[in-house]
Coordinates of C-alpha atoms and ligand atoms in Angstrom, one line a residue:
M279 CA 2.4 -30.3 -11.5
A280 CA 2.6 -27.9 -9.1
R281 CA 1.8 -26.0 -6.2
V282 CA 0.7 -22.3 -6.4
L283 CA 0.9 -19.8 -3.9
I284 CA -0.1 -16.2 -3.7
E285 CA 0.6 -14.3 -1.2
N286 CA -0.6 -10.8 -0.6
I287 CA -1.5 -10.0 -4.0
T288 CA -2.2 -6.4 -4.9
K289 CA -2.9 -4.6 -8.1
S290 CA -3.3 -1.2 -8.9
Y291 CA -3.8 0.8 -12.2
G292 CA -2.7 4.4 -11.4
E293 CA -4.0 5.4 -8.1
T294 CA -6.9 2.8 -8.1
E295 CA -6.3 -0.3 -6.4
V296 CA -8.3 -3.2 -7.8
L297 CA -7.2 -6.4 -5.9
H298 CA -6.5 -5.8 -2.3
G299 CA -4.3 -8.4 -0.9
I300 CA -5.4 -11.7 -2.2
N301 CA -3.9 -15.1 -0.2
T302 CA -4.7 -18.5 -1.7
D303 CA -2.4 -21.9 -1.4
I304 CA -3.3 -23.9 -4.4
S305 CA -2.3 -27.7 -3.8
D306 CA -0.6 -29.5 -6.4
G307 CA -3.3 -31.1 -8.7
E308 CA -5.9 -29.2 -7.4
F309 CA -8.9 -27.7 -9.4
I310 CA -9.6 -23.9 -8.0
V311 CA -12.3 -21.4 -9.4
I312 CA -12.0 -18.0 -8.9
V313 CA -15.4 -16.6 -8.9
G314 CA -17.2 -13.4 -8.5
P315 CA -19.4 -10.6 -10.3
S316 CA -18.4 -8.8 -13.5
G317 CA -15.2 -6.4 -12.5
C318 CA -14.2 -7.8 -9.1
G319 CA -10.6 -8.6 -10.6
K320 CA -10.6 -12.5 -11.4
S321 CA -8.9 -11.9 -14.7
T322 CA -6.5 -9.5 -13.5
L323 CA -5.6 -11.9 -10.6
L324 CA -5.2 -14.7 -13.3
R325 CA -3.1 -12.8 -15.9
M326 CA -0.9 -11.7 -12.8
I327 CA -0.5 -15.6 -12.1
A328 CA 0.1 -15.8 -16.0
G329 CA 2.8 -13.0 -16.2
L330 CA 0.6 -11.1 -18.7
E331 CA 0.1 -8.3 -15.9
D332 CA 2.6 -6.5 -13.6
I333 CA 2.2 -7.4 -9.9
S334 CA 1.9 -4.2 -7.6
S335 CA 3.1 -5.9 -4.4
G336 CA 3.2 -9.8 -3.0
T337 CA 4.5 -12.7 -4.2
I338 CA 3.3 -15.5 -6.6
S339 CA 5.2 -18.9 -6.5
I340 CA 4.7 -21.9 -8.9
D341 CA 6.4 -24.9 -7.6
G342 CA 8.3 -23.2 -5.1
R343 CA 9.9 -20.6 -7.4
V344 CA 8.8 -17.0 -7.0
V345 CA 7.8 -16.2 -10.5
N346 CA 6.8 -12.5 -10.0
T347 CA 9.6 -11.4 -12.6
L348 CA 9.5 -14.2 -14.9
E349 CA 8.1 -13.8 -18.6
P350 CA 5.2 -15.7 -19.3
K351 CA 6.7 -18.3 -21.6
D352 CA 9.1 -19.3 -18.6
R353 CA 6.5 -20.0 -16.0
D354 CA 5.5 -23.4 -17.3
I355 CA 1.7 -22.4 -17.5
A356 CA -0.9 -22.7 -20.5
M357 CA -3.7 -20.7 -20.5
V358 CA -7.0 -20.9 -22.3
F359 CA -9.2 -17.5 -23.1
Q360 CA -12.9 -17.0 -23.6
N361 CA -11.9 -16.2 -26.9
Y362 CA -9.6 -19.0 -28.1
A363 CA -8.8 -17.9 -31.5
L364 CA -7.5 -20.8 -33.5
Y365 CA -5.3 -20.2 -36.4
P366 CA -7.9 -20.5 -39.2
H367 CA -5.8 -21.4 -42.3
M368 CA -4.0 -24.3 -39.9
T369 CA -5.5 -27.7 -39.3
V370 CA -6.4 -29.0 -36.0
F371 CA -2.8 -30.9 -36.1
K372 CA -1.0 -27.7 -37.1
N373 CA -3.0 -25.5 -34.4
M374 CA -2.2 -28.0 -31.7
A375 CA 1.5 -28.4 -33.0
Y376 CA 2.1 -24.9 -33.6
G377 CA 3.3 -24.0 -30.0
L378 CA 5.6 -27.3 -29.7
K379 CA 7.3 -26.1 -33.2
L380 CA 8.1 -22.5 -31.5
R381 CA 9.7 -24.5 -29.1
K382 CA 12.1 -26.3 -31.4
F383 CA 10.4 -29.8 -30.4
S384 CA 11.2 -33.0 -32.9
K385 CA 8.9 -33.5 -35.6
K386 CA 8.6 -37.1 -33.9
N387 CA 8.0 -35.8 -30.7
I388 CA 5.3 -33.3 -31.8
K389 CA 3.4 -36.0 -33.7
I390 CA 3.3 -38.4 -30.5
R391 CA 2.4 -35.4 -28.3
V392 CA -0.6 -34.1 -30.7
H393 CA -1.8 -37.7 -31.0
Q394 CA -1.9 -38.4 -27.5
A395 CA -3.8 -35.0 -26.6
A396 CA -6.1 -35.9 -29.7
K397 CA -7.1 -39.1 -28.6
L398 CA -7.7 -37.8 -24.8
L399 CA -9.8 -34.7 -26.4
Q400 CA -11.6 -37.4 -29.2
L401 CA -10.3 -35.2 -31.9
E402 CA -8.6 -38.0 -33.5
E403 CA -11.0 -38.1 -36.4
L404 CA -10.6 -34.3 -36.8
L405 CA -7.0 -33.5 -37.1
E406 CA -6.9 -32.6 -40.8
R407 CA -9.9 -30.1 -40.6
K408 CA -9.6 -26.6 -40.4
P409 CA -11.4 -24.8 -37.6
R410 CA -14.2 -23.6 -39.4
Q411 CA -15.3 -26.8 -40.2
L412 CA -15.8 -27.6 -36.3
S413 CA -18.6 -26.9 -33.9
G414 CA -17.9 -24.5 -31.1
G415 CA -17.3 -27.6 -28.5
Q416 CA -14.7 -29.2 -30.9
R417 CA -12.9 -25.7 -31.6
Q418 CA -13.0 -25.3 -27.7
R419 CA -11.0 -29.0 -27.4
V420 CA -9.0 -27.9 -29.9
A421 CA -8.0 -24.7 -27.9
M422 CA -7.4 -27.1 -24.7
G423 CA -5.3 -29.4 -26.7
R424 CA -3.0 -26.8 -27.7
C425 CA -2.4 -26.4 -23.8
I426 CA -2.5 -30.0 -23.1
V427 CA 0.4 -31.0 -25.7
R428 CA 2.7 -28.6 -23.9
E429 CA 2.3 -30.6 -20.6
P430 CA 2.4 -27.2 -18.4
K431 CA 2.8 -27.4 -14.8
V432 CA -0.3 -25.5 -14.6
F433 CA -3.4 -24.7 -16.5
L434 CA -5.1 -21.3 -16.4
F435 CA -8.6 -20.6 -17.6
D436 CA -10.7 -17.7 -18.2
E437 CA -14.2 -18.1 -18.8
P438 CA -13.4 -20.7 -21.3
L439 CA -17.1 -21.9 -21.8
S440 CA -18.8 -18.6 -22.0
N441 CA -18.9 -18.6 -26.0
L442 CA -20.7 -21.7 -25.9
D443 CA -24.5 -22.3 -25.8
A444 CA -26.0 -23.3 -22.6
K445 CA -26.1 -27.4 -23.3
L446 CA -22.7 -27.3 -24.9
R447 CA -21.3 -25.6 -21.8
V448 CA -22.9 -28.2 -19.4
Q449 CA -21.3 -31.0 -21.8
M450 CA -17.9 -29.0 -21.8
R451 CA -17.9 -28.9 -18.1
L452 CA -18.4 -32.5 -17.5
E453 CA -15.5 -33.0 -19.9
L454 CA -13.1 -30.8 -18.2
R455 CA -14.1 -32.1 -15.1
K456 CA -12.9 -35.6 -16.6
L457 CA -10.0 -34.2 -18.1
H458 CA -8.5 -33.2 -15.0
K459 CA -9.2 -36.3 -13.4
R460 CA -7.1 -37.7 -15.7
L461 CA -4.2 -35.1 -16.0
K462 CA -4.5 -34.1 -12.6
V463 CA -2.8 -31.0 -13.4
T464 CA -3.2 -27.8 -11.1
S465 CA -6.0 -25.7 -12.7
I466 CA -6.9 -22.2 -11.9
Y467 CA -10.6 -21.2 -13.9
V468 CA -12.3 -18.1 -13.9
T469 CA -15.8 -17.9 -14.2
H470 CA -18.7 -15.6 -12.9
D471 CA -20.9 -18.2 -13.3
Q472 CA -22.0 -19.7 -9.8
V473 CA -23.1 -23.1 -11.1
E474 CA -20.1 -23.7 -13.1
A475 CA -17.8 -23.0 -10.0
M476 CA -19.9 -25.0 -7.9
T477 CA -19.7 -28.3 -10.5
L478 CA -16.1 -27.6 -11.2
G479 CA -14.2 -26.5 -8.5
D480 CA -12.4 -28.5 -5.6
R481 CA -12.4 -25.3 -3.7
L482 CA -13.6 -21.8 -4.7
V483 CA -12.2 -18.3 -4.3
V484 CA -15.2 -15.8 -4.0
I485 CA -14.0 -12.6 -5.3
N486 CA -15.9 -9.4 -4.2
D487 CA -14.7 -5.9 -5.3
G488 CA -11.0 -7.1 -5.0
Y489 CA -11.2 -9.1 -1.8
A490 CA -11.2 -12.7 -1.5
E491 CA -14.7 -13.0 0.8
Q492 CA -14.2 -16.8 1.4
I493 CA -12.1 -19.6 0.2
G494 CA -13.3 -23.5 0.1
P495 CA -15.1 -26.4 -1.3
P496 CA -18.1 -25.8 -3.0
L497 CA -20.5 -27.5 -0.4
E498 CA -18.8 -25.8 2.9
L499 CA -19.3 -22.4 1.1
Y500 CA -23.1 -23.1 0.2
E501 CA -23.8 -24.2 3.6
K502 CA -21.7 -22.0 5.8
P503 CA -21.0 -18.8 3.6
A504 CA -19.1 -16.4 5.6
S505 CA -20.7 -13.2 4.5
I506 CA -24.1 -11.9 2.9
F507 CA -22.2 -11.6 -0.2
V508 CA -21.0 -15.1 -0.8
A509 CA -24.6 -16.6 0.4
G510 CA -26.2 -14.4 -1.9
F511 CA -23.9 -15.2 -5.0
L512 CA -24.0 -18.7 -4.4
G513 CA -27.4 -20.6 -5.1
S514 CA -29.8 -20.3 -7.2
P515 CA -32.9 -18.6 -7.0
A516 CA -30.6 -16.6 -4.5
M517 CA -30.9 -16.9 -0.6
N518 CA -33.8 -14.8 0.8
F519 CA -32.7 -12.2 3.2
I520 CA -35.1 -10.8 6.0
S521 CA -34.0 -8.0 8.1
A522 CA -34.6 -8.9 11.8
Q523 CA -34.3 -7.1 15.1
I524 CA -32.9 -9.2 18.2
S525 CA -34.9 -8.7 21.4
A526 CA -33.2 -7.6 24.7
D527 CA -32.9 -11.2 25.9
G528 CA -31.8 -12.5 22.6
K529 CA -34.4 -15.3 22.6
T530 CA -36.8 -13.6 19.9
A531 CA -36.4 -11.9 16.7
Q532 CA -38.7 -9.1 15.4
L533 CA -39.1 -9.6 11.5
S534 CA -41.5 -6.7 11.0
E535 CA -44.0 -5.1 13.1
D536 CA -46.4 -7.9 13.3
V537 CA -43.8 -11.2 12.8
K538 CA -41.9 -11.9 15.9
V539 CA -40.2 -15.5 15.9
P540 CA -38.2 -17.3 18.5
V541 CA -34.6 -17.7 17.9
A542 CA -33.8 -21.3 17.8
N543 CA -30.5 -20.9 19.8
P544 CA -30.8 -17.9 21.7
L545 CA -28.3 -15.5 20.4
S546 CA -27.9 -14.1 24.2
K547 CA -25.4 -16.9 24.7
Q548 CA -23.3 -15.4 22.2
G549 CA -23.6 -12.1 23.8
I550 CA -25.7 -11.0 20.8
T551 CA -29.0 -8.8 22.0
E552 CA -30.8 -6.0 20.9
K553 CA -29.1 -5.8 17.5
K554 CA -30.1 -5.5 13.7
V555 CA -29.1 -8.8 12.1
T556 CA -30.2 -10.4 8.5
F557 CA -31.7 -13.8 8.4
G558 CA -30.7 -15.8 5.2
I559 CA -32.9 -19.1 4.4
R560 CA -32.5 -20.6 0.8
P561 CA -35.6 -21.1 -1.2
E562 CA -35.4 -24.8 -0.7
H563 CA -35.0 -24.7 2.8
F564 CA -38.6 -23.6 3.6
S565 CA -41.2 -26.4 4.3
L566 CA -44.7 -25.9 5.2
S567 CA -45.5 -25.9 8.9
D568 CA -47.7 -28.6 9.9
K569 CA -48.9 -26.6 12.8
E570 CA -51.5 -23.9 11.4
K571 CA -50.5 -21.4 13.8
T572 CA -47.0 -21.4 13.6
G573 CA -44.1 -20.5 11.3
L574 CA -43.6 -17.5 9.0
P575 CA -46.9 -16.2 7.5
L576 CA -46.2 -15.7 3.8
R577 CA -49.1 -14.2 1.6
V578 CA -48.7 -15.6 -1.9
D579 CA -48.1 -13.4 -4.9
H580 CA -47.9 -15.9 -7.7
A581 CA -46.6 -19.5 -8.1
E582 CA -45.1 -21.0 -10.8
F583 CA -44.5 -24.7 -11.6
H584 CA -41.2 -25.9 -12.5
G585 CA -41.7 -29.3 -13.3
A586 CA -40.1 -31.1 -10.3
S587 CA -40.7 -28.4 -7.9
T588 CA -43.0 -25.4 -7.4
M589 CA -41.8 -21.7 -6.8
I590 CA -43.8 -19.4 -4.7
Y591 CA -43.1 -15.8 -4.7
G592 CA -44.8 -13.8 -1.5
R593 CA -44.5 -11.4 1.2
L594 CA -44.3 -11.4 5.1
P595 CA -47.2 -8.9 6.8
G596 CA -45.7 -5.6 7.1
N597 CA -42.3 -6.1 4.8
D598 CA -42.3 -5.3 1.3
E599 CA -39.2 -7.7 0.3
L600 CA -40.2 -10.5 -2.0
I601 CA -39.6 -14.0 -0.6
T602 CA -38.8 -16.8 -3.0
V603 CA -39.8 -20.6 -1.8
R604 CA -39.6 -23.5 -3.6
L605 CA -41.3 -26.6 -2.7
P606 CA -40.6 -29.8 -4.0
H607 CA -43.4 -31.6 -6.3
I608 CA -46.6 -29.6 -7.7
H609 CA -48.5 -27.4 -5.4
H610 CA -51.8 -25.7 -6.4
I611 CA -51.6 -22.5 -4.5
S612 CA -53.6 -19.3 -5.3
P613 CA -52.5 -15.4 -4.9
E614 CA -53.4 -14.3 -1.5
T615 CA -53.2 -17.6 0.2
V616 CA -51.3 -17.2 3.3
L617 CA -48.8 -20.3 4.0
M618 CA -47.2 -21.1 7.3
L619 CA -43.3 -21.5 6.6
T620 CA -40.8 -23.2 8.7
A621 CA -37.1 -23.8 8.4
L622 CA -34.9 -25.7 10.2
P623 CA -32.6 -24.2 12.7
E624 CA -29.4 -25.0 10.5
H625 CA -30.7 -23.7 7.6
I626 CA -31.3 -20.3 9.1
H627 CA -27.9 -17.9 8.5
I628 CA -27.7 -14.8 10.7
F629 CA -25.5 -12.1 9.5
D630 CA -24.4 -8.8 11.3
Q631 CA -26.4 -6.2 9.3
K632 CA -23.5 -3.8 9.8
T633 CA -20.4 -5.8 8.7
G634 CA -22.4 -8.4 6.6
K635 CA -20.4 -11.1 8.3
R636 CA -21.8 -14.4 9.5
I637 CA -22.7 -14.4 13.3
Ligands
ATP1043 N1 -5.5 -2.3 -17.8 C1 -6.8 -1.5 -17.2 N2 -6.4 -0.2 -16.8 C2 -7.4 0.2 -15.6 N3 -8.2 -0.4 -15.0 C3 -8.3 -1.7 -15.2 C4 -7.4 -2.5 -16.4 N4 -8.0 -3.6 -16.7 C5 -8.9 -4.0 -15.5 N5 -9.2 -2.8 -15.0 C6 -9.8 -2.8 -13.8 O1 -9.9 -3.7 -12.7 C7 -11.1 -4.2 -12.5 C8 -11.0 -5.9 -12.5 O2 -11.1 -6.2 -13.8 P1 -11.0 -7.5 -14.2 O3 -10.9 -7.8 -15.8 O4 -10.0 -8.4 -13.5 O5 -12.5 -8.1 -13.8 P2 -13.3 -9.7 -14.0 O6 -13.3 -10.2 -12.7 O7 -12.5 -10.5 -14.9 O8 -14.4 -9.4 -14.6 P3 -15.5 -9.8 -16.1 O9 -16.1 -11.0 -15.4 O10 -16.1 -8.9 -16.4 O11 -14.6 -10.4 -16.8 C9 -12.1 -3.6 -13.1 O12 -12.7 -2.5 -12.1 C10 -11.8 -3.0 -14.3 O13 -12.0 -1.9 -15.0
MG1044 MG1 -12.7 -11.2 -16.7

């Protein structure tokens, strides 16, 4: 177990800088998820921690020791990749034992460690099988086992579940969580899947185009996203964004030519007047107004039943943006109906349109 300290890390390939100064302090035993869209730099960062990629500037320390120039094998880490490539001609036991054999562990010691890991991963019955005689989830567990037997200080995962089908992914996610609870090894997990990130991480590092946009526990990021990017990235269906012009007195917001709404806590208090902002409201945070004439008038395009909830898609007058609303239970709503929607002030996020940052 170890603390991993990432300070001002940058990475350039030739002239192009792809990571622009990442800072993260990962506590001993923490499960951190690095999440962001494809190409944002997640794997690059992970590979630098692993020692598979040179560091352009900044430092990475593991357990108080700067590892910038250490060989991967000397960093006391184990990495599970998306493509976990087991040796096809070796049994599960031999696959798990291989790394220890290379490190000249005694036969007895290898046996003890492999059996311990197999027990933990419920692979005991499968030790004599070859990889092709295993299911995808079992193979994934063997790949995990290969890492566990080494008892590393840090686990690194790069999208380890993306080759599995949806159901197995959910199952493996739970197993990973349970495993982490038992082993308590510092873990750094890369994914582009926000659901995986929200459910696995003690904290998330949201990366956008080589910048760490926000770092924090999943709920904090969900409830108080620091930017439009984070707000739109976490949550499914995604947050609705509505462009608005704040009035000169900071008390109302014009959403379109025909729609003006009061601002719950006058923004003038914060000196925000006559400003272009973006309102963000999650689909699940709308409710139907109990007063006929107040709220946002949404003209319904169509509605879908999703079992436990109804998804409604529509538009505000004079605004072309499609708005998604999720109401609990089943509602029968025909197209062209106008619904009056409200949302609690604490569920209305306001962002500066120029910087994209939360106000
Ligand atoms: N060897 C390389 N040479 C030049 N550019 C590279 C190299 N490796 C990665 N990049 C670039 O660095 C950026 C970050 O890549 P990286 O693989 O870290 O993305 P990622 O966030 O892991 O994406 P994905 O979710 O698709 O795996 C990308 O723009 C990529 O094209
Ligand atoms: Mg990647």
